[in-house]
Short mmCIF file of C-alpha atoms and ligand atoms in Angstrom, two decimals:
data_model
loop_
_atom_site.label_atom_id
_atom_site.label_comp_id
_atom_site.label_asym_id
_atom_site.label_seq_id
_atom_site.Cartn_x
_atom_site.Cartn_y
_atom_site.Cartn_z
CA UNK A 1 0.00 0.00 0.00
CA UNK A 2 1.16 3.51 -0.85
CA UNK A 3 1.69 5.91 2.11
CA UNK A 4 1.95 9.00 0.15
CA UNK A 5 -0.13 11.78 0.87
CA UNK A 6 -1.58 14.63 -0.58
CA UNK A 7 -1.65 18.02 0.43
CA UNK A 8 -4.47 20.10 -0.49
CA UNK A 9 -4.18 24.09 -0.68
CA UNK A 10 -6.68 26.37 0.07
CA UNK A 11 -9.57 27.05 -2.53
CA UNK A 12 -8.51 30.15 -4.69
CA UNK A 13 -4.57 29.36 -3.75
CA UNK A 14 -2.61 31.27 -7.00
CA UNK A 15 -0.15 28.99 -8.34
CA UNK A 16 2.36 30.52 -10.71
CA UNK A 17 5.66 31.31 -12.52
CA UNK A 18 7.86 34.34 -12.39
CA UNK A 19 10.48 35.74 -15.26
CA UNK A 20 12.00 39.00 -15.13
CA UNK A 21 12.31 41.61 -18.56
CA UNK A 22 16.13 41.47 -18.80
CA UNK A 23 16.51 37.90 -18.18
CA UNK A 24 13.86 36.73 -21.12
CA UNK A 25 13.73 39.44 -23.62
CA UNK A 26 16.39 40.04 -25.50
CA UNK A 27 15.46 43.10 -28.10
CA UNK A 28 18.03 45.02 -26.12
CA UNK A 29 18.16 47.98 -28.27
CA UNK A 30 14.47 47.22 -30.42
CA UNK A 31 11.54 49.48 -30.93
CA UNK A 32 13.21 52.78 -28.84
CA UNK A 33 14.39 51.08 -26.11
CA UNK A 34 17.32 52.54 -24.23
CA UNK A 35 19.81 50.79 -23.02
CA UNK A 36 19.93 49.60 -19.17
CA UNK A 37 22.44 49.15 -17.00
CA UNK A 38 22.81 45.46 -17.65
CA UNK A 39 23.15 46.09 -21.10
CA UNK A 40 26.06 47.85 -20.49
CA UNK A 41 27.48 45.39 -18.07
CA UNK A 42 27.37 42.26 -19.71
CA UNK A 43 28.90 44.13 -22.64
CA UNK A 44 31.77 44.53 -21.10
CA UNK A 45 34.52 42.00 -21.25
CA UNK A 46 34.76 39.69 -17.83
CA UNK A 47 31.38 40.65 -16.15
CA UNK A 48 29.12 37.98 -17.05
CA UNK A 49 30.18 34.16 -17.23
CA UNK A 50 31.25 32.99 -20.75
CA UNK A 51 30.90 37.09 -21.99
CA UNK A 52 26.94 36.30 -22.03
CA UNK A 53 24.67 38.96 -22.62
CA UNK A 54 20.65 39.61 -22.51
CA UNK A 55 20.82 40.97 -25.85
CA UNK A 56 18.98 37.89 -27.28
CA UNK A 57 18.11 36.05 -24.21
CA UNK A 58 15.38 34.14 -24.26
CA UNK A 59 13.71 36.07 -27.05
CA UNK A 60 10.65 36.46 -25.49
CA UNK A 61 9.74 40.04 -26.94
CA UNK A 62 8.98 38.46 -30.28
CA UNK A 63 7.92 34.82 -28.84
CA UNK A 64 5.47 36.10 -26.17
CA UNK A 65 2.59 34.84 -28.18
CA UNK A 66 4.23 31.10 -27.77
CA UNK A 67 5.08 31.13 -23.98
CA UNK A 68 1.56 32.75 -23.22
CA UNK A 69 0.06 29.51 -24.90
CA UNK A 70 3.12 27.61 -23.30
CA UNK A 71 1.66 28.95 -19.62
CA UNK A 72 -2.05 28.07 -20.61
CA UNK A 73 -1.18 24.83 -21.17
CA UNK A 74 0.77 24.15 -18.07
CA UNK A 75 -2.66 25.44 -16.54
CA UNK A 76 -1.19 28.77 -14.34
CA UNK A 77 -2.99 30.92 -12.84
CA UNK A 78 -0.76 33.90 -12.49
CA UNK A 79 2.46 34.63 -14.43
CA UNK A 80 4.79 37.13 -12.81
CA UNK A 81 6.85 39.29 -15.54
CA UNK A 82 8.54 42.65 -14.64
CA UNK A 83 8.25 46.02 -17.43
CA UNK A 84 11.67 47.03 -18.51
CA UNK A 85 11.82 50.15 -16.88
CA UNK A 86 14.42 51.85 -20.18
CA UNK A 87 11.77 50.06 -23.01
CA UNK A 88 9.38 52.37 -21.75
CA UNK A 89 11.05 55.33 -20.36
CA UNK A 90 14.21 54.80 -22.92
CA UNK A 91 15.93 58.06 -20.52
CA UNK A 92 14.55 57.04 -17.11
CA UNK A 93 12.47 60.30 -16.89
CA UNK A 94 10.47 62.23 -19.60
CA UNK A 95 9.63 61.18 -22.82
CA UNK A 96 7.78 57.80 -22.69
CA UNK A 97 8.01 54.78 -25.53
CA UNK A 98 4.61 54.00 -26.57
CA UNK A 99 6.39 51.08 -28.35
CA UNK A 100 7.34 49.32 -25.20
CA UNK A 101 4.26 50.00 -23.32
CA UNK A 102 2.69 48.60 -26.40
CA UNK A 103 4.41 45.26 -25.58
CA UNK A 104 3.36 44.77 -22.14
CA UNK A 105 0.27 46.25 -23.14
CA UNK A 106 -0.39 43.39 -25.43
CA UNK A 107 0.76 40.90 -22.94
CA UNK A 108 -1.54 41.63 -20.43
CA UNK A 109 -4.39 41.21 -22.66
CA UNK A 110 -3.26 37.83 -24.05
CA UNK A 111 -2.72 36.76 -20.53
CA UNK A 112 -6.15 37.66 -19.09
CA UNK A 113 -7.70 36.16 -22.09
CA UNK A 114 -6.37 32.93 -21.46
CA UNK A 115 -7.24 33.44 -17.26
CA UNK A 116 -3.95 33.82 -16.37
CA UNK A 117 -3.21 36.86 -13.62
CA UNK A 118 -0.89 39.11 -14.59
CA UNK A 119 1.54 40.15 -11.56
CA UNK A 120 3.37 43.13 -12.55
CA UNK A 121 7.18 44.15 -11.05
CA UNK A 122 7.96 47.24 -11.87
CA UNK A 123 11.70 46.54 -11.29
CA UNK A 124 13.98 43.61 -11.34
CA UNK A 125 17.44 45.26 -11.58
CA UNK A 126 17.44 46.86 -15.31
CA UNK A 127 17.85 50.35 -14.28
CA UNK A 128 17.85 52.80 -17.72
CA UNK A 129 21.56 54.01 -17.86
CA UNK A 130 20.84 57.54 -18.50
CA UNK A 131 19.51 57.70 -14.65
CA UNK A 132 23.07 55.46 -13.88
CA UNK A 133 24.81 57.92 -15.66
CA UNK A 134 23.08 60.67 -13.06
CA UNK A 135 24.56 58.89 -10.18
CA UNK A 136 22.10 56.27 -10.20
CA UNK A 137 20.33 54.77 -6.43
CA UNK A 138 22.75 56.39 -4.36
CA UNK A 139 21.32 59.78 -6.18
CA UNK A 140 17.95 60.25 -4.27
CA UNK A 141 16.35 61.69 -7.27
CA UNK A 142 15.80 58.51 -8.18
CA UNK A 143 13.07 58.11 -5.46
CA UNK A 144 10.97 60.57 -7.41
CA UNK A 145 11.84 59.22 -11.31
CA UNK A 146 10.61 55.75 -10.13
CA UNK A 147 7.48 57.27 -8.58
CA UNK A 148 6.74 59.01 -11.99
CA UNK A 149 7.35 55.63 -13.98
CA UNK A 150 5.24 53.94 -11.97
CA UNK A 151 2.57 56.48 -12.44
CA UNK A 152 3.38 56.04 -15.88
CA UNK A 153 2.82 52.10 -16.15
CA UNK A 154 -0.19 52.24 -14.30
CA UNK A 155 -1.67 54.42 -16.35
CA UNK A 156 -1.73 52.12 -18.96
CA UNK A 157 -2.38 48.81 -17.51
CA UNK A 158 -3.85 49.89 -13.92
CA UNK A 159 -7.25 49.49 -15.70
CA UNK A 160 -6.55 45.59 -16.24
CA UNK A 161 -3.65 44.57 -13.63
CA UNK A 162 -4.83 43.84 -10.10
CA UNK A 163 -1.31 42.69 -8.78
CA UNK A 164 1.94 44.88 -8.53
CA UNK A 165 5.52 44.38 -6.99
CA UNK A 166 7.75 47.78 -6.75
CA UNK A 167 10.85 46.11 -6.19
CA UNK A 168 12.83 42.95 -6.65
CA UNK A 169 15.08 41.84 -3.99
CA UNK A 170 16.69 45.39 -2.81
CA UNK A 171 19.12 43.39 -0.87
CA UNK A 172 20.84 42.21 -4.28
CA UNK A 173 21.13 45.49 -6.12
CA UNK A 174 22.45 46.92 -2.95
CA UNK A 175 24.89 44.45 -1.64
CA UNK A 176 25.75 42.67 -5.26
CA UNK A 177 25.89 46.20 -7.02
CA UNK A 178 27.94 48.05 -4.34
CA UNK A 179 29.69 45.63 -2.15
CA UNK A 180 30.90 42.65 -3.69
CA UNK A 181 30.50 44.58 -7.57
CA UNK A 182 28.94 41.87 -9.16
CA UNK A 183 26.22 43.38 -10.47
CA UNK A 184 26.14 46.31 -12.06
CA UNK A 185 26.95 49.33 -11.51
CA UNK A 186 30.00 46.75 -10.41
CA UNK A 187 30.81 49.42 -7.56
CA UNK A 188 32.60 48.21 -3.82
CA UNK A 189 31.54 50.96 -1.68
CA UNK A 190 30.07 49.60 2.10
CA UNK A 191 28.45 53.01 2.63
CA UNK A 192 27.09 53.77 -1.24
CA UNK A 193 25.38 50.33 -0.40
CA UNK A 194 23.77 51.55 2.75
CA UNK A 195 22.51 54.77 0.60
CA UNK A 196 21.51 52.69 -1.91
CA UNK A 197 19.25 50.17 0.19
CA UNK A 198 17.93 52.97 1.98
CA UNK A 199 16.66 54.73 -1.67
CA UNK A 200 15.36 51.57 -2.64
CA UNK A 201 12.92 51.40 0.17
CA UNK A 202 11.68 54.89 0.12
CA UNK A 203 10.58 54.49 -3.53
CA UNK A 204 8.84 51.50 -2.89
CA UNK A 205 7.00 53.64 -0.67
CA UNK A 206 6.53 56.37 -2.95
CA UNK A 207 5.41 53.96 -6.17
CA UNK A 208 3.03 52.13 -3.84
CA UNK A 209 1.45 55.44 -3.04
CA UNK A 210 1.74 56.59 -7.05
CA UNK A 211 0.09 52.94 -8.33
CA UNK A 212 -2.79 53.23 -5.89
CA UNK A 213 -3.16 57.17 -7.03
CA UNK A 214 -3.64 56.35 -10.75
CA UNK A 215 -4.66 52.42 -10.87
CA UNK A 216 -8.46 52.62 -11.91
CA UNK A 217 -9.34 49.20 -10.21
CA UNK A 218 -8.33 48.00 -6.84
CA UNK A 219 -4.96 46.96 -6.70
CA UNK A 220 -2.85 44.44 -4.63
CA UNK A 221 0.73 46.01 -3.67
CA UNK A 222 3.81 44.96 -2.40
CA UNK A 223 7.59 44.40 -2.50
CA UNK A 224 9.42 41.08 -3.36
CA UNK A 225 12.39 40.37 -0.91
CA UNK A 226 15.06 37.86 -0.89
CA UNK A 227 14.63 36.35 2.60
CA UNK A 228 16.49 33.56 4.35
CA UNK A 229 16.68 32.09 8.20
CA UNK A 230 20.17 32.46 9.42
CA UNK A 231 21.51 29.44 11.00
CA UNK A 232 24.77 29.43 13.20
CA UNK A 233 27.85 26.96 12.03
CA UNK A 234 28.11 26.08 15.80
CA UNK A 235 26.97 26.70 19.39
CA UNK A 236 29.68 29.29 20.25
CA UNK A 237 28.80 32.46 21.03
CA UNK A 238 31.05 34.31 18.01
CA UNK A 239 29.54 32.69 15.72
CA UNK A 240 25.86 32.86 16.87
CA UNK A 241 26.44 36.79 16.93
CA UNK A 242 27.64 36.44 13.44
CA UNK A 243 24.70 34.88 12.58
CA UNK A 244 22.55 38.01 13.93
CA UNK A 245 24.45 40.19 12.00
CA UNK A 246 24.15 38.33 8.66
CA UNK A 247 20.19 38.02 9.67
CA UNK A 248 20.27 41.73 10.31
CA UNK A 249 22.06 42.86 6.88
CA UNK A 250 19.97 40.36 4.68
CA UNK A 251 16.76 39.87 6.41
CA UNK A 252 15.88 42.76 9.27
CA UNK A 253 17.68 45.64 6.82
CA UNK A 254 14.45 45.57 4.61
CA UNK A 255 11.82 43.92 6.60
CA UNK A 256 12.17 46.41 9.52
CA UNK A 257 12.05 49.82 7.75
CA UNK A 258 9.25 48.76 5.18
CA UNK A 259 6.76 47.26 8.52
CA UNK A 260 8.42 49.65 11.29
CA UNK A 261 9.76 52.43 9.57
CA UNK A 262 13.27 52.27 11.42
CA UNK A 263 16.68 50.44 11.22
CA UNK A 264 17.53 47.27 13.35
CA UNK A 265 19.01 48.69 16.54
CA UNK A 266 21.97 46.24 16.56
CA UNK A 267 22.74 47.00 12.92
CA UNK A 268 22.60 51.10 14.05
CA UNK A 269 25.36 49.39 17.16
CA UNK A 270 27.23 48.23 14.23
CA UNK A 271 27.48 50.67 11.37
CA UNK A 272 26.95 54.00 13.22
CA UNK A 273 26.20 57.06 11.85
CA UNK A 274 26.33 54.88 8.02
CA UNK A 275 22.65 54.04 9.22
CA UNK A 276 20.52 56.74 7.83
CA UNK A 277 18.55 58.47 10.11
CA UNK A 278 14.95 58.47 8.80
CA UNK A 279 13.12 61.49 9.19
CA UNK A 280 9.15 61.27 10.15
CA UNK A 281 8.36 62.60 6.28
CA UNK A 282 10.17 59.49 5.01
CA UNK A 283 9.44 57.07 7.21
CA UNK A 284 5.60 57.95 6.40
CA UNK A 285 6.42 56.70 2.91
CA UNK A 286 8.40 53.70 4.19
CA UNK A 287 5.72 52.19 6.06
CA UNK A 288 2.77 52.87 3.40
CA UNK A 289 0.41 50.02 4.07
CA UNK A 290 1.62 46.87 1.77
CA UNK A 291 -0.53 44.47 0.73
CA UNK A 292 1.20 41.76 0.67
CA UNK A 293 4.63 40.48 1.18
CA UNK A 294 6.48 39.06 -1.99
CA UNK A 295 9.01 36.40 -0.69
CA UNK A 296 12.21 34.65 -2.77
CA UNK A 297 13.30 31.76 -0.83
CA UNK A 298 16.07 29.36 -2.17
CA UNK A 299 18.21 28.35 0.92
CA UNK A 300 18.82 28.85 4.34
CA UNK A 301 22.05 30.85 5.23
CA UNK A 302 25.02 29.43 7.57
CA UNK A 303 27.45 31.67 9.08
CA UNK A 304 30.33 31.67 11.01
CA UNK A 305 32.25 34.42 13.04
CA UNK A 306 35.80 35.06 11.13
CA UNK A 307 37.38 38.19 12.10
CA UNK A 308 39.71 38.39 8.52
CA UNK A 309 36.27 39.14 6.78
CA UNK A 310 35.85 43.14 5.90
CA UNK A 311 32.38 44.69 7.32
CA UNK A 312 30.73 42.22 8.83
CA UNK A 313 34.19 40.11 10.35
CA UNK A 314 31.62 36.46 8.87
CA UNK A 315 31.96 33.73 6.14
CA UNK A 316 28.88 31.57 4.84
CA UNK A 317 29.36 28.30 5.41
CA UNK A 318 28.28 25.49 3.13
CA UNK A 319 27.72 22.43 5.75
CA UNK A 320 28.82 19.15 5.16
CA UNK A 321 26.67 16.34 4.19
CA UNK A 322 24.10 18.62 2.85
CA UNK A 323 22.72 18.54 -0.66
CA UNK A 324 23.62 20.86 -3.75
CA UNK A 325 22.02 22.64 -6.46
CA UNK A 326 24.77 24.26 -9.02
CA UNK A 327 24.52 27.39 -6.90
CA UNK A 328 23.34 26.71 -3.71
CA UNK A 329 22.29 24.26 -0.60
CA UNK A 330 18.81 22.52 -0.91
CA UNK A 331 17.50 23.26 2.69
CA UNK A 332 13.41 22.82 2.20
CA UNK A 333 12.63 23.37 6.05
CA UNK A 334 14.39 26.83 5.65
CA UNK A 335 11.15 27.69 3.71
CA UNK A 336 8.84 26.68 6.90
CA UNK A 337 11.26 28.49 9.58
CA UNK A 338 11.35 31.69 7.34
CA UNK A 339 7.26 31.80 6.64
CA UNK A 340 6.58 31.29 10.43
CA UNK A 341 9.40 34.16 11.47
CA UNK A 342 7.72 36.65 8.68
CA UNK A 343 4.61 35.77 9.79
CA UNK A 344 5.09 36.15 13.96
CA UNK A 345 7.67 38.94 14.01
CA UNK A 346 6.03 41.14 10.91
CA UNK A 347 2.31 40.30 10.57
CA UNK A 348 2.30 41.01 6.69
CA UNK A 349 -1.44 40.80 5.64
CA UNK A 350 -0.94 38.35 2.93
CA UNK A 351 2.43 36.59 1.88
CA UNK A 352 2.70 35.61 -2.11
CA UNK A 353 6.22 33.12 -2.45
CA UNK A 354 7.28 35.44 -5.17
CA UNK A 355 9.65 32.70 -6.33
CA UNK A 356 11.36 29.55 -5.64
CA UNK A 357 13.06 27.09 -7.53
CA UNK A 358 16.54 25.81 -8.06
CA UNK A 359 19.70 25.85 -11.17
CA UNK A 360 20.32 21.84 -12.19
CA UNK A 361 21.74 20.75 -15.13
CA UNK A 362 19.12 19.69 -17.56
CA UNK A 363 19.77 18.29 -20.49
CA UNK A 364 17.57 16.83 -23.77
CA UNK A 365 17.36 13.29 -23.63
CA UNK A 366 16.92 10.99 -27.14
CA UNK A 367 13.22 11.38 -27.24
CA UNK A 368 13.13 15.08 -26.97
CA UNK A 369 12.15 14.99 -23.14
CA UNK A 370 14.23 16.95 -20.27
CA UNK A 371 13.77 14.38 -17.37
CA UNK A 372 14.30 17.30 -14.44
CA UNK A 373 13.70 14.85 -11.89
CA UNK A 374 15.69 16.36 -9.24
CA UNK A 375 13.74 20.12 -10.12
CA UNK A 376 10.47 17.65 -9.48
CA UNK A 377 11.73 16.76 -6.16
CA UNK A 378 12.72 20.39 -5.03
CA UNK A 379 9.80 21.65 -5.87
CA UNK A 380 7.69 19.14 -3.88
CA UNK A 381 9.43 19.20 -0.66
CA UNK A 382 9.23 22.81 -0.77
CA UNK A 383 5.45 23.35 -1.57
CA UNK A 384 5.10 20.52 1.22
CA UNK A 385 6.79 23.21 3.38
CA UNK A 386 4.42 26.00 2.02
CA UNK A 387 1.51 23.81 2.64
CA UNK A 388 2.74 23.20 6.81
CA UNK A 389 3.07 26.88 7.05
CA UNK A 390 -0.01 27.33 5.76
CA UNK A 391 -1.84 24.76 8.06
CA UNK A 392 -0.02 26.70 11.18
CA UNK A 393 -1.60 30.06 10.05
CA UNK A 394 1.20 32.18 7.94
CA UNK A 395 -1.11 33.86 5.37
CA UNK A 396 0.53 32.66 2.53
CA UNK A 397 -1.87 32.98 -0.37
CA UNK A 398 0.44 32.33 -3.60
CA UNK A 399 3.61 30.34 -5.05
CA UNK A 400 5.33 30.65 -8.12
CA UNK A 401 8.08 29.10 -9.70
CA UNK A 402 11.28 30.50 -10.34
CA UNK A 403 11.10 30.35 -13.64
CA UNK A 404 8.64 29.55 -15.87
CA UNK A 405 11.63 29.11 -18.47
CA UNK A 406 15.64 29.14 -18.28
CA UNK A 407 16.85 32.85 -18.95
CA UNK A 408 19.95 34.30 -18.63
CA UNK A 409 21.03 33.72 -15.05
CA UNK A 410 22.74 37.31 -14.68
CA UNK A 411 26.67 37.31 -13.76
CA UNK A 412 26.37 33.28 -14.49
CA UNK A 413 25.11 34.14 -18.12
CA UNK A 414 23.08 31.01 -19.45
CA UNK A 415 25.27 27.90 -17.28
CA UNK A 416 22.45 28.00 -14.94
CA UNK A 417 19.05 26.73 -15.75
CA UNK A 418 15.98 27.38 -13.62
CA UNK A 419 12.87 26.77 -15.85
CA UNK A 420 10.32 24.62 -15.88
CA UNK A 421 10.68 25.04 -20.05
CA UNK A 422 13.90 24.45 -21.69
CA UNK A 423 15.45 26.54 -23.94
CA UNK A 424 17.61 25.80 -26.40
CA UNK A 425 19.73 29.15 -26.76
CA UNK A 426 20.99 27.60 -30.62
CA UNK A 427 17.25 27.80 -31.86
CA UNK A 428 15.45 29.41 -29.61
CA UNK A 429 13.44 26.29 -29.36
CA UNK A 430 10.60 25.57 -26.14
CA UNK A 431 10.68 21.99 -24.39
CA UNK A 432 8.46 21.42 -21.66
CA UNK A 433 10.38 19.78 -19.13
CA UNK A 434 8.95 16.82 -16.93
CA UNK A 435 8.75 19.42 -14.27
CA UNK A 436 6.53 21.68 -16.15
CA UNK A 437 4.18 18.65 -16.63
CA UNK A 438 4.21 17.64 -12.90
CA UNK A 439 3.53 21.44 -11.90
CA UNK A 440 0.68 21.35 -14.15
CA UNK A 441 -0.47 18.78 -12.34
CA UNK A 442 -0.06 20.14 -8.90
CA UNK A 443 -2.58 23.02 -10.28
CA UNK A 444 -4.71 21.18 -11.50
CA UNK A 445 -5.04 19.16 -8.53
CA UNK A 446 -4.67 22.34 -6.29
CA UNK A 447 -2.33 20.17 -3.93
CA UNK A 448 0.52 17.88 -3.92
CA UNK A 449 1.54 14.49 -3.56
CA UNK A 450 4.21 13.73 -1.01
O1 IFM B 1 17.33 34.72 -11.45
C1 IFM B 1 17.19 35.25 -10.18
C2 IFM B 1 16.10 36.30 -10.17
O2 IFM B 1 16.33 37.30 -11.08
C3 IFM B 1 16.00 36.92 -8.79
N1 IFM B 1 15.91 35.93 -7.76
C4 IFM B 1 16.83 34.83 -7.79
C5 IFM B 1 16.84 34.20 -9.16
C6 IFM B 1 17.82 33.02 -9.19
O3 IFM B 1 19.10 33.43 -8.85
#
């Protein structure tokens, strides 16, 4: 007898996939569209792995037609996408690109069509290089030009688009982009990246308030974050402070100004007067009502104290006798411990898994099939983890897959594959994999077998 069980979500429970504009494009420079800052970064020699660029990417600008019918028949019910801010504002500011609202324009449309809900980000990391070439986040004027682009896109598609995300992951633009330079703008500067969080946040605020100004329906807001629990490499004391710190740089950094409107005490101990202090005017923006949490989870984080490190004296370690994806450890319970925290120390009304999913190599097998049986298994034990969190109250009321097809996996170029379609970067040819096909499944059955 079989002692597998299912787990049934909650009636209405939004199963989807999530992409991002630079990563499945392409059309870098088509149809007045300036050039962002990634553009310019994986154009230069040594940035991006293998000297990959987005220019092409997945081509999705001219196949959109093919993954929209590619997403009806895996049977979603929301696709998550994000508007390339320089295809529609080709300066940043000013003059806007019918062309590329024209494209998203379209999109929505086809999506709704087919049933599927559109959930809009209004940035995942493809900042228009004329506003990098004004100083770009560390320039607070920036808080204002993504305020009016918002306004902007909502205009055009706040009559159809219920769900919106400001931002994607601050913590990565800010600590990737100014401290460890591997993003663009490829800068190492501890207190730029303190500036630069800091800007982030406020226009979240300020776009949340300019979407709900100028969306003609009612709208669902929020902001996607990269969160993870923070586990200690042993019982000592140094390194279970070291663990607090890394908790307070990549988790409390962002959660606490957006729900409290301050800093972390301990990470004010830490980095002084670097800590901006937020004056009442701001932190009015900062804590405009959300509603509802985005949330990235791939791993839990393990750190240990180590005193040679610059900033924050830790090192992540990668525990033995765990299990591996290309890029990071497979920790499902992490997904559990992090809902629960979100849930008791923040109270967000609604939590939406903005993403989750995990780089393997696939490859084509003789009868055309990409047997992704170990993507199969990570997604399971995670939505298993969803589904306990769930049961012990966390609010969690969507999940989508990172990603609904491989893209270009930013500084690691095309190596690493996350989709649940294959692409086949000589041709440009779709494969479902055997992972799309089982996720199908789990919507269709609105609950999964473990
Ligand atoms: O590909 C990225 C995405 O753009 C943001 N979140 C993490 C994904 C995998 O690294």
């Amino acid at each position: 007898m079989s002692n597998q069980k299912f787990l049934r979500f909650p009636d209405g429970f939004i199963w989807g996939t999530a992409t991002s504009a630079y990563q499945i494009e392409g059309a870098w420079n088509e149809d007045g569209k300036g050039p962002s800052v990634w553009d310019t970064f994986s154009h230069q020699s040594g940035k991006v792995y293998g000297g990959h660029t987005g220019d092409v990417a997945a081509d999705h600008y001219h196949r959109w037609e093919e993954d929209v019918r590619i997403m009806a028949e895996l049977g979603l019910k929301a696709y998550r996408f994000s508007i390339s801010w320089p295809r529609v504002l080709s300066e940043g500011v000013g003059r806007v690109n019918p062309a590329g609202l024209d494209f998203y324009d379209r999109l929505v449309d086809a999506l709704l069509e087919r049933g599927i809900e559109p959930f809009v980000t209004l940035y995942h990391w493809d900042l228009p290089q004329a506003l990098q070439d004004r100083g770009g986040w560390p320039n607070r004027d920036l808080v204002q030009y993504f305020a009016d682009y918002a306004r902007v896109v909502a205009e055009r598609l706040g009559d159809r688009v219920t769900w919106w995300i400001t931002h994607n992951e601050p913590f990565v633009v800010t600590i990737l982009g100014y401290v460890f330079g591997d993003h663009p703008p490829g800068v190492q500067n501890f207190p730029q990246a303190i500036q630069v969080g800091y800007h982030l946040l406020l226009s979240h605020g300020y776009a949340v308030e300019a979407l709900r100004a100028t969306a003609r329906r009612p709208i669902q807001v929020g902001i996607t974050l990269n969160l993870s629990p923070v586990h200690s490499a042993t019982d000592s004391e140094a390194d279970r402070l070291a663990a607090q710190r890394m908790d307070g740089i990549l988790n409390r950094m962002f959660l606490d100004p957006i729900f409290f409107g301050r800093y972390p005490e301990d990470m004010r101990a830490l980095f002084g007067p670097l800590i901006p202090e937020i004056p009442p005017e701001d932190a009015r923006y900062l804590i405009t009502p959300i509603d509802f949490l985005g949330v990235n989870y791939y791993c839990r984080a393990v750190a240990r104290h180590d005193p040679s490190m610059p900033i924050m004296e830790l090192a992540q370690v990668h525990p033995e006798g765990s299990e591996y994806s290309q890029m990071w450890e497979i920790y499902p319970p992490g997904l559990y411990e992090l809902l629960m925290r979100v849930w008791n120390d923040y109270r967000p009304k609604a939590i939406m898994i903005t993403e989750n999913g995990v780089p393997v190599p696939d490859g084509v097998d003789f009868d055309g099939r990409v047997r992704d049986e170990r993507r199969i298994r990570y997604l399971r034990d995670h939505i298993a983890q969803v589904h306990k969190a769930i049961t012990d109250g966390a609010p969690v009321r969507g999940y989508f897959v990172w990603s609904l097809m491989d893209n270009f996996e930013w500084n690691h170029g095309y190596k690493m594959r996350f989709g649940l379609v294959y692409v086949d970067y000589d041709n440009l040819a779709r494969i479902i994999k055997d992972s799309g096909r089982w996720y199908a499944q789990v919507i269709r059955q609105n609950g999964v077998w473990v």
